[in-house]
mmCIF file with all atom_site columns, C-alpha atoms in Angstrom:
data_model
loop_
_atom_site.group_PDB
_atom_site.id
_atom_site.type_symbol
_atom_site.label_atom_id
_atom_site.label_alt_id
_atom_site.label_comp_id
_atom_site.label_asym_id
_atom_site.label_entity_id
_atom_site.label_seq_id
_atom_site.pdbx_PDB_ins_code
_atom_site.Cartn_x
_atom_site.Cartn_y
_atom_site.Cartn_z
_atom_site.occupancy
_atom_site.B_iso_or_equiv
_atom_site.pdbx_formal_charge
_atom_site.auth_seq_id
_atom_site.auth_comp_id
_atom_site.auth_asym_id
_atom_site.auth_atom_id
_atom_site.pdbx_PDB_model_num
ATOM 1   C CA . UNK A 1 1   ? 0.000  0.000  0.000   1.00 44.00 ? 1   UNK A CA 1
ATOM 2   C CA . UNK A 1 2   ? 2.773  2.439  0.940   1.00 58.00 ? 2   UNK A CA 1
ATOM 3   C CA . UNK A 1 3   ? 4.616  1.955  -2.353  1.00 65.00 ? 3   UNK A CA 1
ATOM 4   C CA . UNK A 1 4   ? 1.378  2.430  -4.287  1.00 90.00 ? 4   UNK A CA 1
ATOM 5   C CA . UNK A 1 5   ? 0.622  5.641  -2.351  1.00 90.00 ? 5   UNK A CA 1
ATOM 6   C CA . UNK A 1 6   ? 4.108  7.017  -2.987  1.00 92.00 ? 6   UNK A CA 1
ATOM 7   C CA . UNK A 1 7   ? 3.862  6.166  -6.690  1.00 94.00 ? 7   UNK A CA 1
ATOM 8   C CA . UNK A 1 8   ? 0.460  7.866  -6.983  1.00 95.00 ? 8   UNK A CA 1
ATOM 9   C CA . UNK A 1 9   ? 1.942  11.030 -5.492  1.00 95.00 ? 9   UNK A CA 1
ATOM 10  C CA . UNK A 1 10  ? 4.937  10.877 -7.845  1.00 96.00 ? 10  UNK A CA 1
ATOM 11  C CA . UNK A 1 11  ? 2.755  10.324 -10.907 1.00 96.00 ? 11  UNK A CA 1
ATOM 12  C CA . UNK A 1 12  ? 0.427  13.162 -9.923  1.00 96.00 ? 12  UNK A CA 1
ATOM 13  C CA . UNK A 1 13  ? 3.357  15.545 -9.428  1.00 96.00 ? 13  UNK A CA 1
ATOM 14  C CA . UNK A 1 14  ? 4.964  14.382 -12.685 1.00 95.00 ? 14  UNK A CA 1
ATOM 15  C CA . UNK A 1 15  ? 1.789  15.277 -14.589 1.00 94.00 ? 15  UNK A CA 1
ATOM 16  C CA . UNK A 1 16  ? 1.354  18.598 -12.806 1.00 95.00 ? 16  UNK A CA 1
ATOM 17  C CA . UNK A 1 17  ? 4.942  19.635 -13.520 1.00 94.00 ? 17  UNK A CA 1
ATOM 18  C CA . UNK A 1 18  ? 4.261  19.148 -17.223 1.00 91.00 ? 18  UNK A CA 1
ATOM 19  C CA . UNK A 1 19  ? 0.804  20.741 -17.140 1.00 91.00 ? 19  UNK A CA 1
ATOM 20  C CA . UNK A 1 20  ? 1.321  23.673 -14.767 1.00 92.00 ? 20  UNK A CA 1
ATOM 21  C CA . UNK A 1 21  ? 5.028  23.936 -14.076 1.00 93.00 ? 21  UNK A CA 1
ATOM 22  C CA . UNK A 1 22  ? 6.701  23.358 -10.740 1.00 94.00 ? 22  UNK A CA 1
ATOM 23  C CA . UNK A 1 23  ? 6.244  26.877 -9.349  1.00 94.00 ? 23  UNK A CA 1
ATOM 24  C CA . UNK A 1 24  ? 2.495  26.794 -10.075 1.00 95.00 ? 24  UNK A CA 1
ATOM 25  C CA . UNK A 1 25  ? 1.964  23.357 -8.527  1.00 95.00 ? 25  UNK A CA 1
ATOM 26  C CA . UNK A 1 26  ? 0.968  23.264 -4.876  1.00 93.00 ? 26  UNK A CA 1
ATOM 27  C CA . UNK A 1 27  ? 1.031  20.285 -2.535  1.00 92.00 ? 27  UNK A CA 1
ATOM 28  C CA . UNK A 1 28  ? -2.772 20.538 -2.492  1.00 93.00 ? 28  UNK A CA 1
ATOM 29  C CA . UNK A 1 29  ? -2.824 20.146 -6.291  1.00 95.00 ? 29  UNK A CA 1
ATOM 30  C CA . UNK A 1 30  ? -0.839 16.915 -5.909  1.00 95.00 ? 30  UNK A CA 1
ATOM 31  C CA . UNK A 1 31  ? -3.135 15.628 -3.177  1.00 94.00 ? 31  UNK A CA 1
ATOM 32  C CA . UNK A 1 32  ? -6.244 16.440 -5.198  1.00 93.00 ? 32  UNK A CA 1
ATOM 33  C CA . UNK A 1 33  ? -4.978 14.786 -8.390  1.00 95.00 ? 33  UNK A CA 1
ATOM 34  C CA . UNK A 1 34  ? -3.602 11.707 -6.611  1.00 94.00 ? 34  UNK A CA 1
ATOM 35  C CA . UNK A 1 35  ? -6.580 11.266 -4.265  1.00 91.00 ? 35  UNK A CA 1
ATOM 36  C CA . UNK A 1 36  ? -4.135 10.721 -1.405  1.00 90.00 ? 36  UNK A CA 1
ATOM 37  C CA . UNK A 1 37  ? -4.418 12.261 2.073   1.00 84.00 ? 37  UNK A CA 1
ATOM 38  C CA . UNK A 1 38  ? -2.120 15.052 3.284   1.00 81.00 ? 38  UNK A CA 1
ATOM 39  C CA . UNK A 1 39  ? -0.378 12.914 5.884   1.00 82.00 ? 39  UNK A CA 1
ATOM 40  C CA . UNK A 1 40  ? 0.877  10.528 3.212   1.00 85.00 ? 40  UNK A CA 1
ATOM 41  C CA . UNK A 1 41  ? 2.589  13.308 1.278   1.00 87.00 ? 41  UNK A CA 1
ATOM 42  C CA . UNK A 1 42  ? 4.793  14.290 4.179   1.00 86.00 ? 42  UNK A CA 1
ATOM 43  C CA . UNK A 1 43  ? 5.234  10.675 5.261   1.00 88.00 ? 43  UNK A CA 1
ATOM 44  C CA . UNK A 1 44  ? 6.907  9.838  1.941   1.00 89.00 ? 44  UNK A CA 1
ATOM 45  C CA . UNK A 1 45  ? 8.563  13.159 1.032   1.00 91.00 ? 45  UNK A CA 1
ATOM 46  C CA . UNK A 1 46  ? 10.272 15.909 2.992   1.00 91.00 ? 46  UNK A CA 1
ATOM 47  C CA . UNK A 1 47  ? 8.529  18.581 0.919   1.00 89.00 ? 47  UNK A CA 1
ATOM 48  C CA . UNK A 1 48  ? 7.642  19.818 -2.541  1.00 93.00 ? 48  UNK A CA 1
ATOM 49  C CA . UNK A 1 49  ? 11.224 19.804 -3.864  1.00 94.00 ? 49  UNK A CA 1
ATOM 50  C CA . UNK A 1 50  ? 11.774 16.224 -2.707  1.00 95.00 ? 50  UNK A CA 1
ATOM 51  C CA . UNK A 1 51  ? 8.562  15.094 -4.419  1.00 96.00 ? 51  UNK A CA 1
ATOM 52  C CA . UNK A 1 52  ? 9.505  17.110 -7.516  1.00 96.00 ? 52  UNK A CA 1
ATOM 53  C CA . UNK A 1 53  ? 12.833 15.273 -7.705  1.00 97.00 ? 53  UNK A CA 1
ATOM 54  C CA . UNK A 1 54  ? 11.103 11.890 -7.836  1.00 97.00 ? 54  UNK A CA 1
ATOM 55  C CA . UNK A 1 55  ? 8.502  13.204 -10.279 1.00 96.00 ? 55  UNK A CA 1
ATOM 56  C CA . UNK A 1 56  ? 11.157 14.544 -12.644 1.00 96.00 ? 56  UNK A CA 1
ATOM 57  C CA . UNK A 1 57  ? 13.071 11.303 -12.295 1.00 97.00 ? 57  UNK A CA 1
ATOM 58  C CA . UNK A 1 58  ? 9.837  9.466  -13.161 1.00 96.00 ? 58  UNK A CA 1
ATOM 59  C CA . UNK A 1 59  ? 9.295  11.629 -16.265 1.00 95.00 ? 59  UNK A CA 1
ATOM 60  C CA . UNK A 1 60  ? 12.881 11.060 -17.412 1.00 96.00 ? 60  UNK A CA 1
ATOM 61  C CA . UNK A 1 61  ? 12.515 7.299  -16.906 1.00 96.00 ? 61  UNK A CA 1
ATOM 62  C CA . UNK A 1 62  ? 9.269  7.298  -18.904 1.00 94.00 ? 62  UNK A CA 1
ATOM 63  C CA . UNK A 1 63  ? 11.041 9.175  -21.713 1.00 94.00 ? 63  UNK A CA 1
ATOM 64  C CA . UNK A 1 64  ? 13.959 6.714  -21.657 1.00 96.00 ? 64  UNK A CA 1
ATOM 65  C CA . UNK A 1 65  ? 11.718 3.633  -21.615 1.00 95.00 ? 65  UNK A CA 1
ATOM 66  C CA . UNK A 1 66  ? 9.639  4.923  -24.518 1.00 93.00 ? 66  UNK A CA 1
ATOM 67  C CA . UNK A 1 67  ? 12.657 5.683  -26.673 1.00 95.00 ? 67  UNK A CA 1
ATOM 68  C CA . UNK A 1 68  ? 14.695 2.667  -25.587 1.00 96.00 ? 68  UNK A CA 1
ATOM 69  C CA . UNK A 1 69  ? 12.229 0.514  -27.515 1.00 95.00 ? 69  UNK A CA 1
ATOM 70  C CA . UNK A 1 70  ? 13.423 2.184  -30.722 1.00 96.00 ? 70  UNK A CA 1
ATOM 71  C CA . UNK A 1 71  ? 17.130 2.152  -29.896 1.00 97.00 ? 71  UNK A CA 1
ATOM 72  C CA . UNK A 1 72  ? 17.074 -1.532 -28.808 1.00 96.00 ? 72  UNK A CA 1
ATOM 73  C CA . UNK A 1 73  ? 15.468 -2.786 -32.016 1.00 95.00 ? 73  UNK A CA 1
ATOM 74  C CA . UNK A 1 74  ? 17.514 -5.416 -33.854 1.00 96.00 ? 74  UNK A CA 1
ATOM 75  C CA . UNK A 1 75  ? 17.571 -3.515 -37.135 1.00 97.00 ? 75  UNK A CA 1
ATOM 76  C CA . UNK A 1 76  ? 20.122 -1.400 -38.971 1.00 97.00 ? 76  UNK A CA 1
ATOM 77  C CA . UNK A 1 77  ? 21.258 1.913  -37.533 1.00 97.00 ? 77  UNK A CA 1
ATOM 78  C CA . UNK A 1 78  ? 19.555 3.712  -40.396 1.00 97.00 ? 78  UNK A CA 1
ATOM 79  C CA . UNK A 1 79  ? 16.199 2.142  -39.555 1.00 97.00 ? 79  UNK A CA 1
ATOM 80  C CA . UNK A 1 80  ? 16.643 2.913  -35.832 1.00 97.00 ? 80  UNK A CA 1
ATOM 81  C CA . UNK A 1 81  ? 17.500 6.530  -36.541 1.00 97.00 ? 81  UNK A CA 1
ATOM 82  C CA . UNK A 1 82  ? 14.682 6.889  -39.056 1.00 97.00 ? 82  UNK A CA 1
ATOM 83  C CA . UNK A 1 83  ? 12.210 5.328  -36.610 1.00 97.00 ? 83  UNK A CA 1
ATOM 84  C CA . UNK A 1 84  ? 13.310 7.753  -33.893 1.00 97.00 ? 84  UNK A CA 1
ATOM 85  C CA . UNK A 1 85  ? 13.099 10.770 -36.176 1.00 96.00 ? 85  UNK A CA 1
ATOM 86  C CA . UNK A 1 86  ? 9.711  9.828  -37.606 1.00 93.00 ? 86  UNK A CA 1
ATOM 87  C CA . UNK A 1 87  ? 8.040  8.469  -34.477 1.00 92.00 ? 87  UNK A CA 1
ATOM 88  C CA . UNK A 1 88  ? 4.638  9.860  -33.598 1.00 88.00 ? 88  UNK A CA 1
ATOM 89  C CA . UNK A 1 89  ? 4.901  12.746 -31.178 1.00 87.00 ? 89  UNK A CA 1
ATOM 90  C CA . UNK A 1 90  ? 2.200  14.401 -29.098 1.00 82.00 ? 90  UNK A CA 1
ATOM 91  C CA . UNK A 1 91  ? 2.411  18.054 -30.091 1.00 79.00 ? 91  UNK A CA 1
ATOM 92  C CA . UNK A 1 92  ? -0.353 19.009 -27.700 1.00 75.00 ? 92  UNK A CA 1
ATOM 93  C CA . UNK A 1 93  ? 1.655  17.823 -24.689 1.00 76.00 ? 93  UNK A CA 1
ATOM 94  C CA . UNK A 1 94  ? 5.140  18.336 -26.077 1.00 76.00 ? 94  UNK A CA 1
ATOM 95  C CA . UNK A 1 95  ? 8.330  16.548 -25.120 1.00 82.00 ? 95  UNK A CA 1
ATOM 96  C CA . UNK A 1 96  ? 8.708  15.678 -21.421 1.00 80.00 ? 96  UNK A CA 1
ATOM 97  C CA . UNK A 1 97  ? 12.319 16.791 -21.417 1.00 87.00 ? 97  UNK A CA 1
ATOM 98  C CA . UNK A 1 98  ? 11.756 19.925 -23.454 1.00 87.00 ? 98  UNK A CA 1
ATOM 99  C CA . UNK A 1 99  ? 8.921  21.043 -21.193 1.00 87.00 ? 99  UNK A CA 1
ATOM 100 C CA . UNK A 1 100 ? 11.054 20.655 -18.096 1.00 89.00 ? 100 UNK A CA 1
ATOM 101 C CA . UNK A 1 101 ? 13.875 22.736 -19.599 1.00 89.00 ? 101 UNK A CA 1
ATOM 102 C CA . UNK A 1 102 ? 11.466 25.671 -19.862 1.00 88.00 ? 102 UNK A CA 1
ATOM 103 C CA . UNK A 1 103 ? 10.669 25.494 -16.150 1.00 91.00 ? 103 UNK A CA 1
ATOM 104 C CA . UNK A 1 104 ? 12.892 28.091 -14.465 1.00 93.00 ? 104 UNK A CA 1
ATOM 105 C CA . UNK A 1 105 ? 12.390 26.639 -10.984 1.00 94.00 ? 105 UNK A CA 1
ATOM 106 C CA . UNK A 1 106 ? 13.526 23.195 -12.118 1.00 95.00 ? 106 UNK A CA 1
ATOM 107 C CA . UNK A 1 107 ? 16.599 24.585 -13.875 1.00 94.00 ? 107 UNK A CA 1
ATOM 108 C CA . UNK A 1 108 ? 17.522 26.829 -10.954 1.00 95.00 ? 108 UNK A CA 1
ATOM 109 C CA . UNK A 1 109 ? 17.449 23.907 -8.501  1.00 95.00 ? 109 UNK A CA 1
ATOM 110 C CA . UNK A 1 110 ? 20.638 21.854 -9.011  1.00 96.00 ? 110 UNK A CA 1
ATOM 111 C CA . UNK A 1 111 ? 19.164 18.583 -7.687  1.00 95.00 ? 111 UNK A CA 1
ATOM 112 C CA . UNK A 1 112 ? 16.243 18.853 -10.131 1.00 96.00 ? 112 UNK A CA 1
ATOM 113 C CA . UNK A 1 113 ? 18.238 20.176 -13.078 1.00 96.00 ? 113 UNK A CA 1
ATOM 114 C CA . UNK A 1 114 ? 20.605 17.219 -12.962 1.00 96.00 ? 114 UNK A CA 1
ATOM 115 C CA . UNK A 1 115 ? 17.728 14.826 -13.696 1.00 95.00 ? 115 UNK A CA 1
ATOM 116 C CA . UNK A 1 116 ? 16.668 16.768 -16.788 1.00 95.00 ? 116 UNK A CA 1
ATOM 117 C CA . UNK A 1 117 ? 20.295 16.842 -17.938 1.00 96.00 ? 117 UNK A CA 1
ATOM 118 C CA . UNK A 1 118 ? 20.472 13.072 -17.382 1.00 97.00 ? 118 UNK A CA 1
ATOM 119 C CA . UNK A 1 119 ? 17.581 12.599 -19.818 1.00 96.00 ? 119 UNK A CA 1
ATOM 120 C CA . UNK A 1 120 ? 19.155 14.768 -22.501 1.00 96.00 ? 120 UNK A CA 1
ATOM 121 C CA . UNK A 1 121 ? 22.569 13.134 -21.990 1.00 97.00 ? 121 UNK A CA 1
ATOM 122 C CA . UNK A 1 122 ? 21.010 9.698  -22.339 1.00 98.00 ? 122 UNK A CA 1
ATOM 123 C CA . UNK A 1 123 ? 19.307 10.726 -25.595 1.00 97.00 ? 123 UNK A CA 1
ATOM 124 C CA . UNK A 1 124 ? 22.466 12.324 -26.967 1.00 97.00 ? 124 UNK A CA 1
ATOM 125 C CA . UNK A 1 125 ? 24.492 9.168  -26.184 1.00 98.00 ? 125 UNK A CA 1
ATOM 126 C CA . UNK A 1 126 ? 21.886 6.930  -27.827 1.00 98.00 ? 126 UNK A CA 1
ATOM 127 C CA . UNK A 1 127 ? 21.824 9.099  -30.934 1.00 98.00 ? 127 UNK A CA 1
ATOM 128 C CA . UNK A 1 128 ? 25.621 9.244  -31.140 1.00 98.00 ? 128 UNK A CA 1
ATOM 129 C CA . UNK A 1 129 ? 25.770 5.466  -30.935 1.00 97.00 ? 129 UNK A CA 1
ATOM 130 C CA . UNK A 1 130 ? 23.172 4.893  -33.657 1.00 97.00 ? 130 UNK A CA 1
ATOM 131 C CA . UNK A 1 131 ? 24.711 7.595  -35.881 1.00 97.00 ? 131 UNK A CA 1
ATOM 132 C CA . UNK A 1 132 ? 28.088 5.850  -35.538 1.00 96.00 ? 132 UNK A CA 1
ATOM 133 C CA . UNK A 1 133 ? 26.334 2.635  -36.530 1.00 96.00 ? 133 UNK A CA 1
ATOM 134 C CA . UNK A 1 134 ? 24.888 4.430  -39.598 1.00 96.00 ? 134 UNK A CA 1
ATOM 135 C CA . UNK A 1 135 ? 28.362 5.692  -40.549 1.00 96.00 ? 135 UNK A CA 1
ATOM 136 C CA . UNK A 1 136 ? 29.809 2.164  -40.232 1.00 95.00 ? 136 UNK A CA 1
ATOM 137 C CA . UNK A 1 137 ? 26.975 0.797  -42.382 1.00 95.00 ? 137 UNK A CA 1
ATOM 138 C CA . UNK A 1 138 ? 27.611 3.432  -45.046 1.00 95.00 ? 138 UNK A CA 1
ATOM 139 C CA . UNK A 1 139 ? 24.173 5.053  -44.568 1.00 96.00 ? 139 UNK A CA 1
ATOM 140 C CA . UNK A 1 140 ? 25.755 8.381  -43.542 1.00 93.00 ? 140 UNK A CA 1
ATOM 141 C CA . UNK A 1 141 ? 28.785 10.135 -44.954 1.00 86.00 ? 141 UNK A CA 1
ATOM 142 C CA . UNK A 1 142 ? 32.128 9.055  -43.452 1.00 84.00 ? 142 UNK A CA 1
ATOM 143 C CA . UNK A 1 143 ? 32.976 12.602 -42.378 1.00 91.00 ? 143 UNK A CA 1
ATOM 144 C CA . UNK A 1 144 ? 29.763 12.874 -40.324 1.00 91.00 ? 144 UNK A CA 1
ATOM 145 C CA . UNK A 1 145 ? 30.444 13.904 -36.735 1.00 96.00 ? 145 UNK A CA 1
ATOM 146 C CA . UNK A 1 146 ? 28.130 11.809 -34.549 1.00 96.00 ? 146 UNK A CA 1
ATOM 147 C CA . UNK A 1 147 ? 28.187 14.263 -31.615 1.00 96.00 ? 147 UNK A CA 1
ATOM 148 C CA . UNK A 1 148 ? 27.371 17.283 -33.785 1.00 96.00 ? 148 UNK A CA 1
ATOM 149 C CA . UNK A 1 149 ? 24.667 15.448 -35.715 1.00 96.00 ? 149 UNK A CA 1
ATOM 150 C CA . UNK A 1 150 ? 23.034 14.237 -32.484 1.00 97.00 ? 150 UNK A CA 1
ATOM 151 C CA . UNK A 1 151 ? 22.832 17.868 -31.328 1.00 96.00 ? 151 UNK A CA 1
ATOM 152 C CA . UNK A 1 152 ? 21.249 18.868 -34.636 1.00 96.00 ? 152 UNK A CA 1
ATOM 153 C CA . UNK A 1 153 ? 18.665 16.078 -34.479 1.00 96.00 ? 153 UNK A CA 1
ATOM 154 C CA . UNK A 1 154 ? 17.672 16.970 -30.911 1.00 95.00 ? 154 UNK A CA 1
ATOM 155 C CA . UNK A 1 155 ? 17.443 20.651 -31.859 1.00 94.00 ? 155 UNK A CA 1
ATOM 156 C CA . UNK A 1 156 ? 15.336 20.037 -34.956 1.00 95.00 ? 156 UNK A CA 1
ATOM 157 C CA . UNK A 1 157 ? 12.928 17.746 -33.132 1.00 93.00 ? 157 UNK A CA 1
ATOM 158 C CA . UNK A 1 158 ? 12.577 20.124 -30.175 1.00 91.00 ? 158 UNK A CA 1
ATOM 159 C CA . UNK A 1 159 ? 12.159 23.035 -32.573 1.00 91.00 ? 159 UNK A CA 1
ATOM 160 C CA . UNK A 1 160 ? 9.526  21.141 -34.533 1.00 90.00 ? 160 UNK A CA 1
ATOM 161 C CA . UNK A 1 161 ? 7.295  21.100 -31.446 1.00 87.00 ? 161 UNK A CA 1
ATOM 162 C CA . UNK A 1 162 ? 7.410  24.888 -31.377 1.00 88.00 ? 162 UNK A CA 1
ATOM 163 C CA . UNK A 1 163 ? 6.976  25.276 -35.149 1.00 91.00 ? 163 UNK A CA 1
ATOM 164 C CA . UNK A 1 164 ? 4.057  22.857 -35.417 1.00 90.00 ? 164 UNK A CA 1
ATOM 165 C CA . UNK A 1 165 ? 2.342  24.398 -32.385 1.00 87.00 ? 165 UNK A CA 1
ATOM 166 C CA . UNK A 1 166 ? 3.080  27.996 -33.375 1.00 90.00 ? 166 UNK A CA 1
ATOM 167 C CA . UNK A 1 167 ? 1.756  27.507 -36.896 1.00 93.00 ? 167 UNK A CA 1
ATOM 168 C CA . UNK A 1 168 ? -1.028 25.198 -35.689 1.00 92.00 ? 168 UNK A CA 1
ATOM 169 C CA . UNK A 1 169 ? -0.229 22.663 -38.402 1.00 91.00 ? 169 UNK A CA 1
ATOM 170 C CA . UNK A 1 170 ? 0.793  19.115 -37.428 1.00 86.00 ? 170 UNK A CA 1
ATOM 171 C CA . UNK A 1 171 ? 1.189  18.295 -41.127 1.00 90.00 ? 171 UNK A CA 1
ATOM 172 C CA . UNK A 1 172 ? 4.462  20.251 -41.071 1.00 91.00 ? 172 UNK A CA 1
ATOM 173 C CA . UNK A 1 173 ? 6.103  17.647 -38.862 1.00 91.00 ? 173 UNK A CA 1
ATOM 174 C CA . UNK A 1 174 ? 6.502  14.865 -41.452 1.00 92.00 ? 174 UNK A CA 1
ATOM 175 C CA . UNK A 1 175 ? 7.862  17.417 -43.931 1.00 93.00 ? 175 UNK A CA 1
ATOM 176 C CA . UNK A 1 176 ? 10.426 18.704 -41.411 1.00 94.00 ? 176 UNK A CA 1
ATOM 177 C CA . UNK A 1 177 ? 11.488 15.139 -40.559 1.00 93.00 ? 177 UNK A CA 1
ATOM 178 C CA . UNK A 1 178 ? 11.813 14.195 -44.254 1.00 94.00 ? 178 UNK A CA 1
ATOM 179 C CA . UNK A 1 179 ? 14.106 17.184 -44.807 1.00 94.00 ? 179 UNK A CA 1
ATOM 180 C CA . UNK A 1 180 ? 16.161 16.146 -41.784 1.00 95.00 ? 180 UNK A CA 1
ATOM 181 C CA . UNK A 1 181 ? 16.509 12.593 -43.075 1.00 95.00 ? 181 UNK A CA 1
ATOM 182 C CA . UNK A 1 182 ? 17.504 13.850 -46.530 1.00 93.00 ? 182 UNK A CA 1
ATOM 183 C CA . UNK A 1 183 ? 20.305 15.832 -44.879 1.00 92.00 ? 183 UNK A CA 1
ATOM 184 C CA . UNK A 1 184 ? 21.506 12.840 -42.831 1.00 94.00 ? 184 UNK A CA 1
ATOM 185 C CA . UNK A 1 185 ? 21.379 9.813  -45.107 1.00 94.00 ? 185 UNK A CA 1
ATOM 186 C CA . UNK A 1 186 ? 23.229 9.151  -48.334 1.00 86.00 ? 186 UNK A CA 1
ATOM 187 C CA . UNK A 1 187 ? 21.078 8.724  -51.423 1.00 79.00 ? 187 UNK A CA 1
#
């Protein structure tokens, strides 16, 4: 029961961080969304920042698990990279990691910021590995720098959330991703 209660609090806070931001989320918001009593919150966590740490960690783990499915596929590097680039994304919610980087309270709290950085570092490492695989397979040009290309891919995908939302046109996304793939892969 205790583990289930703690997890409900973490999941509620993880959703609220993405929906409202950390500064705008109160302990009462967490209690209301989770359906858990006030005593349980302070039984499991020392305060809002402590709960936020576990919630951010939860969001990062969800992001990693979701994307690990693509990176662990037993296919060529080109297919892995293409599947990552072209995967369906929820433009209404946005990227878990990207949303948390816009939260000034998260980024100004070292303990919380480090979790967001862990998520981006994980993604960058995965992309560098699969890009290196693409280079070895001859799918990318030999002079491709895996670290630089991983940064570009992350930037284009994160930027596509803003572009698609700002122009209110989800049909732009496949076009943007096709252009990105045409820049990456040899013909």
